[in-house]
Amino acid sequence: MPILQSELLRSFTQEIFEVCGAPAEEAAIVANHLIDSNLMGVDSHGVIRIAQYVDDVRAKAIIPGSPVVSTHETPTTAIVDGGWNFGLVVAWRAMEIGMAKAREYHTACVVTRRCGHAGRLGAYTQLAAQNGFVALAVCNSPRHGHFVLPWGGREGRLATNPISYGVPTAPGNPLVSDFSTAAAPEGKIRLCRDEGRPTPEGWIVDAVGNPTTNPADFYGPPMGAILPFGRESGYRGYALSLLVELLGSTLAGQDITVDRPGNDLALIVIDVAAFLTPKTFYGLVDRVNQYMKSSPPAEGFEEVMLPGEPEFRMAEKRRRQGIPVDDGIWNRILAYADSLGVKWPAPAGRPARS
């Protein structure tokens, strides 16, 4: 398995998307998102997506450089039309618009239309939290992404529909939580398939509803389904997933029963200063954090960790040691890069420098 130095991988990825037609600034947004996802250990939303995005560009499902414009604005709300640009670019711009509005009017809600695959949802709440805002984000997919069973159903009617929040702290990394309302995001099932591993029990069922750990049973044909999270309490994951559909899609005037590309997002941004001084807020957040971590660890745990803490620790480790990429995934990336005339600047497997 190659171990790749993150900054070489970042520049390599940016070059791929510049060759695909993205302006340098937007290619950098895409590259940063993918490499930062790998750094944080969220490999399902990292460079594994390069081939997918190149295919989408070739199929004109993604239009690099398409204008991202804010429409239907009020002082605290906006609908952002992404023009089928990279979803990573559309979501980033939408959060920038939300932060600008919250900075002036203390709260904001922004929803998107014509947005490509938005990637790791926590990247956007993390951006807001690092700029001093509390943020909540949801992301749905239209009908073609409805892999997830509604509670009590046998056919998928929902996407994996993540919810994320970010809360600023001072000093240190923000609190960032990002989780699917399904038992697992599709990207993690894809990663299991591409790496030749079974999925954990309780994630997927085959086409007739039998539990399975074989990713091929999910992808079919015929296609299986993903369970809502919660196992015997899966009605809770189902209810949260439905909320994501209503906020992320219905609120923007989108029909979830129509098959179309991309993702729909809703981003809510809150200015802490509207309620109390940032200094007071950060002090209270620190008390909450320390209170959580003061709980004696249960058997099998070394410590209580805060949302986002495992990912930030992984990022520190991978910056030093490099990013591992499965051989099959890496060879596919190199083949796509070669087809675009982009060459990897270092031999695969070269040790990363600390």
Tab-separated table of C-alpha atoms in Angstrom:
chain	number	residue	atom	x	y	z
A	1	MET	CA	0.000	0.000	0.000
A	2	PRO	CA	1.568	3.328	-1.036
A	3	ILE	CA	2.162	5.892	1.707
A	4	LEU	CA	1.909	9.328	0.092
A	5	GLN	CA	3.110	12.694	1.336
A	6	SER	CA	0.048	14.899	1.755
A	7	GLU	CA	1.336	18.062	0.071
A	8	LEU	CA	2.557	16.175	-3.008
A	9	LEU	CA	-0.822	14.465	-3.181
A	10	ARG	CA	-2.561	17.833	-2.777
A	11	SER	CA	-0.704	19.491	-5.668
A	12	PHE	CA	-1.145	16.377	-7.842
A	13	THR	CA	-4.905	16.378	-7.191
A	14	GLN	CA	-5.197	20.095	-7.874
A	15	GLU	CA	-3.416	19.650	-11.209
A	16	ILE	CA	-5.849	16.904	-12.221
A	17	PHE	CA	-8.830	19.185	-11.734
A	18	GLU	CA	-7.159	22.175	-13.352
A	19	VAL	CA	-6.637	19.988	-16.430
A	20	CYS	CA	-10.337	19.115	-16.197
A	21	GLY	CA	-11.091	22.816	-16.629
A	22	ALA	CA	-11.442	24.125	-13.093
A	23	PRO	CA	-9.947	27.545	-12.299
A	24	ALA	CA	-6.906	27.215	-10.041
A	25	GLU	CA	-8.719	28.580	-6.985
A	26	GLU	CA	-11.587	26.122	-7.393
A	27	ALA	CA	-9.308	23.187	-8.206
A	28	ALA	CA	-7.528	24.011	-4.935
A	29	ILE	CA	-10.840	23.878	-3.027
A	30	VAL	CA	-11.518	20.412	-4.452
A	31	ALA	CA	-7.981	19.171	-3.776
A	32	ASN	CA	-7.921	20.572	-0.244
A	33	HIS	CA	-11.240	18.927	0.557
A	34	LEU	CA	-10.162	15.490	-0.663
A	35	ILE	CA	-6.694	15.519	0.916
A	36	ASP	CA	-7.957	16.942	4.208
A	37	SER	CA	-10.547	14.149	4.296
A	38	ASN	CA	-7.767	11.568	3.882
A	39	LEU	CA	-5.653	13.298	6.514
A	40	MET	CA	-8.531	13.069	8.994
A	41	GLY	CA	-9.000	9.387	8.243
A	42	VAL	CA	-12.237	9.875	6.307
A	43	ASP	CA	-10.877	7.945	3.324
A	44	SER	CA	-14.366	7.347	1.914
A	45	HIS	CA	-14.442	11.057	0.974
A	46	GLY	CA	-10.791	11.464	-0.007
A	47	VAL	CA	-8.857	10.705	-3.175
A	48	ILE	CA	-11.075	7.702	-3.853
A	49	ARG	CA	-13.435	10.353	-5.319
A	50	ILE	CA	-10.978	11.574	-7.983
A	51	ALA	CA	-12.119	9.046	-10.573
A	52	GLN	CA	-15.780	9.773	-9.814
A	53	TYR	CA	-15.329	13.514	-10.300
A	54	VAL	CA	-13.307	13.127	-13.501
A	55	ASP	CA	-16.044	10.865	-14.875
A	56	ASP	CA	-18.665	13.449	-13.883
A	57	VAL	CA	-16.744	16.189	-15.684
A	58	ARG	CA	-16.473	14.039	-18.800
A	59	ALA	CA	-20.204	13.303	-18.643
A	60	LYS	CA	-20.918	17.033	-18.115
A	61	ALA	CA	-22.597	16.233	-14.788
A	62	ILE	CA	-20.019	18.624	-13.296
A	63	ILE	CA	-19.287	21.913	-15.081
A	64	PRO	CA	-15.949	23.240	-13.777
A	65	GLY	CA	-15.883	27.007	-13.334
A	66	SER	CA	-19.649	27.406	-13.570
A	67	PRO	CA	-20.732	30.564	-11.666
A	68	VAL	CA	-21.994	30.033	-8.118
A	69	VAL	CA	-24.626	32.721	-7.518
A	70	SER	CA	-26.811	33.713	-4.595
A	71	THR	CA	-30.492	34.149	-5.436
A	72	HIS	CA	-33.725	34.799	-3.529
A	73	GLU	CA	-31.813	36.676	-0.830
A	74	THR	CA	-32.948	38.270	2.395
A	75	PRO	CA	-30.525	39.714	4.954
A	76	THR	CA	-30.337	36.328	6.692
A	77	THR	CA	-31.193	33.785	3.974
A	78	ALA	CA	-30.170	32.789	0.470
A	79	ILE	CA	-30.679	30.127	-2.135
A	80	VAL	CA	-27.326	29.412	-3.789
A	81	ASP	CA	-27.421	28.141	-7.375
A	82	GLY	CA	-24.259	26.165	-8.049
A	83	GLY	CA	-24.746	25.782	-11.796
A	84	TRP	CA	-23.554	22.134	-11.473
A	85	ASN	CA	-20.056	23.195	-10.466
A	86	PHE	CA	-18.145	20.815	-8.194
A	87	GLY	CA	-20.314	20.338	-5.113
A	88	LEU	CA	-17.242	20.941	-2.961
A	89	VAL	CA	-16.938	24.422	-4.497
A	90	VAL	CA	-20.667	25.174	-4.275
A	91	ALA	CA	-20.897	24.144	-0.611
A	92	TRP	CA	-17.746	26.114	0.282
A	93	ARG	CA	-19.124	29.253	-1.389
A	94	ALA	CA	-22.517	28.711	0.260
A	95	MET	CA	-20.888	28.559	3.685
A	96	GLU	CA	-18.911	31.722	2.916
A	97	ILE	CA	-22.208	33.455	2.079
A	98	GLY	CA	-23.769	32.117	5.276
A	99	MET	CA	-20.857	33.337	7.401
A	100	ALA	CA	-20.960	36.809	5.796
A	101	LYS	CA	-24.667	37.113	6.578
A	102	ALA	CA	-24.248	35.810	10.143
A	103	ARG	CA	-21.364	38.204	10.702
A	104	GLU	CA	-23.682	41.124	9.910
A	105	TYR	CA	-27.085	39.854	11.068
A	106	HIS	CA	-26.046	37.202	13.652
A	107	THR	CA	-27.826	34.222	12.058
A	108	ALA	CA	-28.159	32.837	8.540
A	109	CYS	CA	-29.705	29.935	6.664
A	110	VAL	CA	-28.494	29.063	3.167
A	111	VAL	CA	-29.798	26.291	0.919
A	112	THR	CA	-28.434	25.101	-2.426
A	113	ARG	CA	-29.662	24.109	-5.851
A	114	ARG	CA	-27.782	22.467	-8.755
A	115	CYS	CA	-24.943	21.387	-6.493
A	116	GLY	CA	-22.691	18.445	-7.364
A	117	HIS	CA	-21.520	15.839	-4.848
A	118	ALA	CA	-20.694	17.856	-1.732
A	119	GLY	CA	-18.208	15.461	-0.122
A	120	ARG	CA	-17.459	15.474	3.598
A	121	LEU	CA	-20.157	17.609	5.215
A	122	GLY	CA	-18.041	18.288	8.298
A	123	ALA	CA	-15.609	20.318	6.191
A	124	TYR	CA	-18.160	23.146	6.010
A	125	THR	CA	-19.179	23.219	9.658
A	126	GLN	CA	-15.478	23.026	10.536
A	127	LEU	CA	-14.846	26.078	8.331
A	128	ALA	CA	-17.571	28.011	10.153
A	129	ALA	CA	-16.379	26.940	13.609
A	130	GLN	CA	-12.795	27.934	12.795
A	131	ASN	CA	-14.183	31.380	11.991
A	132	GLY	CA	-15.982	31.631	15.343
A	133	PHE	CA	-19.495	30.496	14.362
A	134	VAL	CA	-21.707	27.674	15.551
A	135	ALA	CA	-22.936	25.849	12.451
A	136	LEU	CA	-25.353	23.082	11.545
A	137	ALA	CA	-25.458	21.440	8.114
A	138	VAL	CA	-27.516	18.742	6.444
A	139	CYS	CA	-27.073	17.127	3.028
A	140	ASN	CA	-29.436	14.917	1.029
A	141	SER	CA	-29.352	13.220	-2.360
A	142	PRO	CA	-32.130	12.954	-4.943
A	143	ARG	CA	-33.821	9.753	-6.004
A	144	HIS	CA	-30.834	8.009	-7.607
A	145	GLY	CA	-29.108	8.091	-4.199
A	146	HIS	CA	-32.015	6.633	-2.237
A	147	PHE	CA	-30.200	3.558	-0.972
A	148	VAL	CA	-31.547	3.735	2.586
A	149	LEU	CA	-34.662	1.960	3.809
A	150	PRO	CA	-37.380	3.925	5.577
A	151	TRP	CA	-38.223	2.290	8.894
A	152	GLY	CA	-40.403	-0.713	8.107
A	153	GLY	CA	-39.809	-0.534	4.342
A	154	ARG	CA	-38.205	-2.932	1.856
A	155	GLU	CA	-37.147	-0.421	-0.815
A	156	GLY	CA	-34.857	2.566	-0.393
A	157	ARG	CA	-36.538	5.956	-0.157
A	158	LEU	CA	-33.812	8.023	1.523
A	159	ALA	CA	-30.182	8.907	0.957
A	160	THR	CA	-27.486	8.418	3.583
A	161	ASN	CA	-28.300	12.013	4.601
A	162	PRO	CA	-25.541	13.227	6.938
A	163	ILE	CA	-25.940	15.820	9.676
A	164	SER	CA	-22.973	17.844	10.898
A	165	TYR	CA	-22.327	20.508	13.498
A	166	GLY	CA	-19.315	22.625	14.354
A	167	VAL	CA	-18.702	24.566	17.569
A	168	PRO	CA	-15.740	26.919	18.036
A	169	THR	CA	-13.369	26.581	20.948
A	170	ALA	CA	-10.451	28.682	22.101
A	171	PRO	CA	-7.744	27.607	21.919
A	172	GLY	CA	-7.530	24.388	19.944
A	173	ASN	CA	-9.532	22.533	17.371
A	174	PRO	CA	-13.294	23.062	17.158
A	175	LEU	CA	-15.855	20.444	18.038
A	176	VAL	CA	-16.945	18.830	14.763
A	177	SER	CA	-19.498	16.061	14.459
A	178	ASP	CA	-20.413	14.593	11.073
A	179	PHE	CA	-22.462	11.436	10.837
A	180	SER	CA	-24.779	9.678	8.444
A	181	THR	CA	-28.363	9.081	9.474
A	182	ALA	CA	-27.934	5.685	7.803
A	183	ALA	CA	-25.985	2.824	9.350
A	184	ALA	CA	-23.102	3.846	7.067
A	185	PRO	CA	-22.444	6.294	4.225
A	186	GLU	CA	-22.278	4.705	0.787
A	187	GLY	CA	-18.660	5.846	0.460
A	188	LYS	CA	-17.593	3.575	3.322
A	189	ILE	CA	-19.309	0.615	1.669
A	190	ARG	CA	-17.522	1.534	-1.572
A	191	LEU	CA	-14.218	1.649	0.299
A	192	CYS	CA	-14.858	-1.832	1.727
A	193	ARG	CA	-15.624	-3.110	-1.767
A	194	ASP	CA	-12.559	-1.496	-3.352
A	195	GLU	CA	-10.267	-2.741	-0.573
A	196	GLY	CA	-11.759	-6.252	-0.627
A	197	ARG	CA	-13.116	-6.120	2.932
A	198	PRO	CA	-16.532	-7.144	4.323
A	199	THR	CA	-18.776	-4.472	5.780
A	200	PRO	CA	-19.560	-4.592	9.489
A	201	GLU	CA	-22.754	-6.374	10.483
A	202	GLY	CA	-25.845	-4.218	10.583
A	203	TRP	CA	-24.926	-1.944	7.682
A	204	ILE	CA	-26.561	-3.474	4.605
A	205	VAL	CA	-29.115	-5.943	3.312
A	206	ASP	CA	-29.274	-7.692	-0.058
A	207	ALA	CA	-31.977	-7.173	-2.693
A	208	VAL	CA	-34.519	-9.355	-0.841
A	209	GLY	CA	-33.805	-7.847	2.573
A	210	ASN	CA	-31.411	-10.433	4.032
A	211	PRO	CA	-28.635	-9.073	6.273
A	212	THR	CA	-25.205	-9.362	4.626
A	213	THR	CA	-21.615	-8.197	5.043
A	214	ASN	CA	-20.697	-8.588	1.367
A	215	PRO	CA	-20.497	-5.164	-0.359
A	216	ALA	CA	-21.299	-6.860	-3.691
A	217	ASP	CA	-24.744	-7.739	-2.301
A	218	PHE	CA	-25.425	-4.045	-1.858
A	219	TYR	CA	-24.244	-2.977	-5.319
A	220	GLY	CA	-25.898	-5.904	-7.103
A	221	PRO	CA	-27.479	-6.215	-9.505
A	222	PRO	CA	-30.090	-6.373	-8.200
A	223	MET	CA	-29.200	-3.646	-5.710
A	224	GLY	CA	-29.551	-4.063	-1.969
A	225	ALA	CA	-30.071	-1.314	0.591
A	226	ILE	CA	-28.542	0.403	3.603
A	227	LEU	CA	-30.265	0.327	6.972
A	228	PRO	CA	-31.096	3.497	8.937
A	229	PHE	CA	-28.844	3.903	11.952
A	230	GLY	CA	-30.044	2.687	15.317
A	231	ARG	CA	-30.610	-1.029	14.647
A	232	GLU	CA	-33.698	-1.886	16.740
A	233	SER	CA	-34.192	1.864	17.253
A	234	GLY	CA	-33.755	2.588	13.548
A	235	TYR	CA	-36.925	4.676	13.527
A	236	ARG	CA	-34.764	7.409	15.070
A	237	GLY	CA	-32.299	7.367	12.185
A	238	TYR	CA	-35.270	7.307	9.795
A	239	ALA	CA	-36.855	10.374	11.425
A	240	LEU	CA	-33.577	12.326	11.329
A	241	SER	CA	-33.023	11.312	7.707
A	242	LEU	CA	-36.455	12.603	6.769
A	243	LEU	CA	-35.635	15.920	8.465
A	244	VAL	CA	-32.524	16.162	6.282
A	245	GLU	CA	-34.670	15.686	3.163
A	246	LEU	CA	-37.105	18.397	4.243
A	247	LEU	CA	-34.417	20.943	5.173
A	248	GLY	CA	-31.886	20.135	2.476
A	249	SER	CA	-34.244	19.713	-0.461
A	250	THR	CA	-37.875	20.636	0.170
A	251	LEU	CA	-36.957	23.998	1.726
A	252	ALA	CA	-35.095	24.855	-1.493
A	253	GLY	CA	-38.112	23.932	-3.601
A	254	GLN	CA	-36.660	20.632	-4.823
A	255	ASP	CA	-38.690	17.461	-5.394
A	256	ILE	CA	-36.923	14.457	-3.832
A	257	THR	CA	-38.881	12.010	-6.010
A	258	VAL	CA	-37.208	13.309	-9.192
A	259	ASP	CA	-34.010	11.629	-10.363
A	260	ARG	CA	-31.293	14.247	-10.887
A	261	PRO	CA	-27.596	14.597	-10.054
A	262	GLY	CA	-25.830	16.036	-7.048
A	263	ASN	CA	-26.673	16.899	-3.467
A	264	ASP	CA	-28.888	19.461	-1.756
A	265	LEU	CA	-27.661	21.230	1.367
A	266	ALA	CA	-28.970	23.459	4.130
A	267	LEU	CA	-26.441	25.405	6.193
A	268	ILE	CA	-27.379	27.243	9.393
A	269	VAL	CA	-24.809	29.655	10.850
A	270	ILE	CA	-25.054	31.323	14.276
A	271	ASP	CA	-22.929	34.206	15.559
A	272	VAL	CA	-22.031	33.480	19.184
A	273	ALA	CA	-21.726	37.223	19.881
A	274	ALA	CA	-25.500	37.608	19.413
A	275	PHE	CA	-25.984	35.805	22.727
A	276	LEU	CA	-22.913	36.361	24.878
A	277	THR	CA	-19.331	37.512	24.591
A	278	PRO	CA	-17.057	35.067	22.756
A	279	LYS	CA	-14.779	34.957	25.809
A	280	THR	CA	-17.669	33.834	28.020
A	281	PHE	CA	-18.832	31.326	25.419
A	282	TYR	CA	-15.398	29.778	24.999
A	283	GLY	CA	-14.999	29.512	28.753
A	284	LEU	CA	-18.303	27.671	29.070
A	285	VAL	CA	-17.495	25.376	26.140
A	286	ASP	CA	-14.191	24.521	27.793
A	287	ARG	CA	-16.021	23.635	31.008
A	288	VAL	CA	-18.365	21.358	29.054
A	289	ASN	CA	-15.422	19.712	27.286
A	290	GLN	CA	-13.484	19.131	30.473
A	291	TYR	CA	-16.603	17.779	32.179
A	292	MET	CA	-17.082	15.250	29.376
A	293	LYS	CA	-13.430	14.172	29.465
A	294	SER	CA	-13.434	13.853	33.260
A	295	SER	CA	-15.674	10.783	33.030
A	296	PRO	CA	-13.613	7.679	33.866
A	297	PRO	CA	-13.171	5.585	30.715
A	298	ALA	CA	-15.281	2.459	30.362
A	299	GLU	CA	-13.735	-0.954	29.822
A	300	GLY	CA	-12.122	-1.076	26.399
A	301	PHE	CA	-11.626	2.698	26.196
A	302	GLU	CA	-8.534	4.704	27.072
A	303	GLU	CA	-10.312	8.051	27.410
A	304	VAL	CA	-13.456	9.987	26.593
A	305	MET	CA	-12.946	11.852	23.337
A	306	LEU	CA	-14.767	14.887	21.990
A	307	PRO	CA	-16.460	15.075	18.573
A	308	GLY	CA	-13.748	15.613	15.968
A	309	GLU	CA	-10.881	14.757	18.326
A	310	PRO	CA	-10.037	11.363	16.727
A	311	GLU	CA	-10.001	12.961	13.263
A	312	PHE	CA	-7.767	15.870	14.270
A	313	ARG	CA	-5.343	13.461	15.936
A	314	MET	CA	-5.304	11.306	12.815
A	315	ALA	CA	-4.557	14.389	10.715
A	316	GLU	CA	-1.508	15.183	12.851
A	317	LYS	CA	-0.272	11.610	12.458
A	318	ARG	CA	-0.805	11.449	8.704
A	319	ARG	CA	0.867	14.811	8.138
A	320	ARG	CA	3.959	13.285	9.713
A	321	GLN	CA	3.756	9.756	8.355
A	322	GLY	CA	1.862	10.155	5.078
A	323	ILE	CA	-1.504	9.044	3.726
A	324	PRO	CA	-1.993	5.317	2.997
A	325	VAL	CA	-3.920	4.595	-0.217
A	326	ASP	CA	-5.070	1.141	-1.266
A	327	ASP	CA	-3.106	-0.244	-4.227
A	328	GLY	CA	-6.157	-0.724	-6.419
A	329	ILE	CA	-7.480	2.773	-5.696
A	330	TRP	CA	-4.059	4.320	-6.306
A	331	ASN	CA	-3.544	2.490	-9.594
A	332	ARG	CA	-6.946	3.669	-10.780
A	333	ILE	CA	-6.093	7.269	-9.846
A	334	LEU	CA	-2.798	7.023	-11.742
A	335	ALA	CA	-4.627	5.677	-14.798
A	336	TYR	CA	-7.082	8.578	-14.749
A	337	ALA	CA	-4.249	11.061	-14.239
A	338	ASP	CA	-2.295	9.547	-17.112
A	339	SER	CA	-5.330	9.871	-19.395
A	340	LEU	CA	-5.275	13.615	-18.584
A	341	GLY	CA	-1.521	13.961	-19.072
A	342	VAL	CA	-0.867	14.481	-15.353
A	343	LYS	CA	2.116	12.652	-13.861
A	344	TRP	CA	2.655	11.748	-10.224
A	345	PRO	CA	5.716	13.663	-9.022
A	346	ALA	CA	7.140	10.886	-6.849
A	347	PRO	CA	7.355	7.083	-6.946
A	348	ALA	CA	4.371	5.452	-5.209
A	349	GLY	CA	5.426	4.093	-1.858
A	350	ARG	CA	8.170	6.642	-1.288
A	351	PRO	CA	8.306	7.267	2.470
A	352	ALA	CA	6.786	10.558	3.595
A	353	ARG	CA	9.101	12.868	5.468
A	354	SER	CA	8.095	13.985	8.928
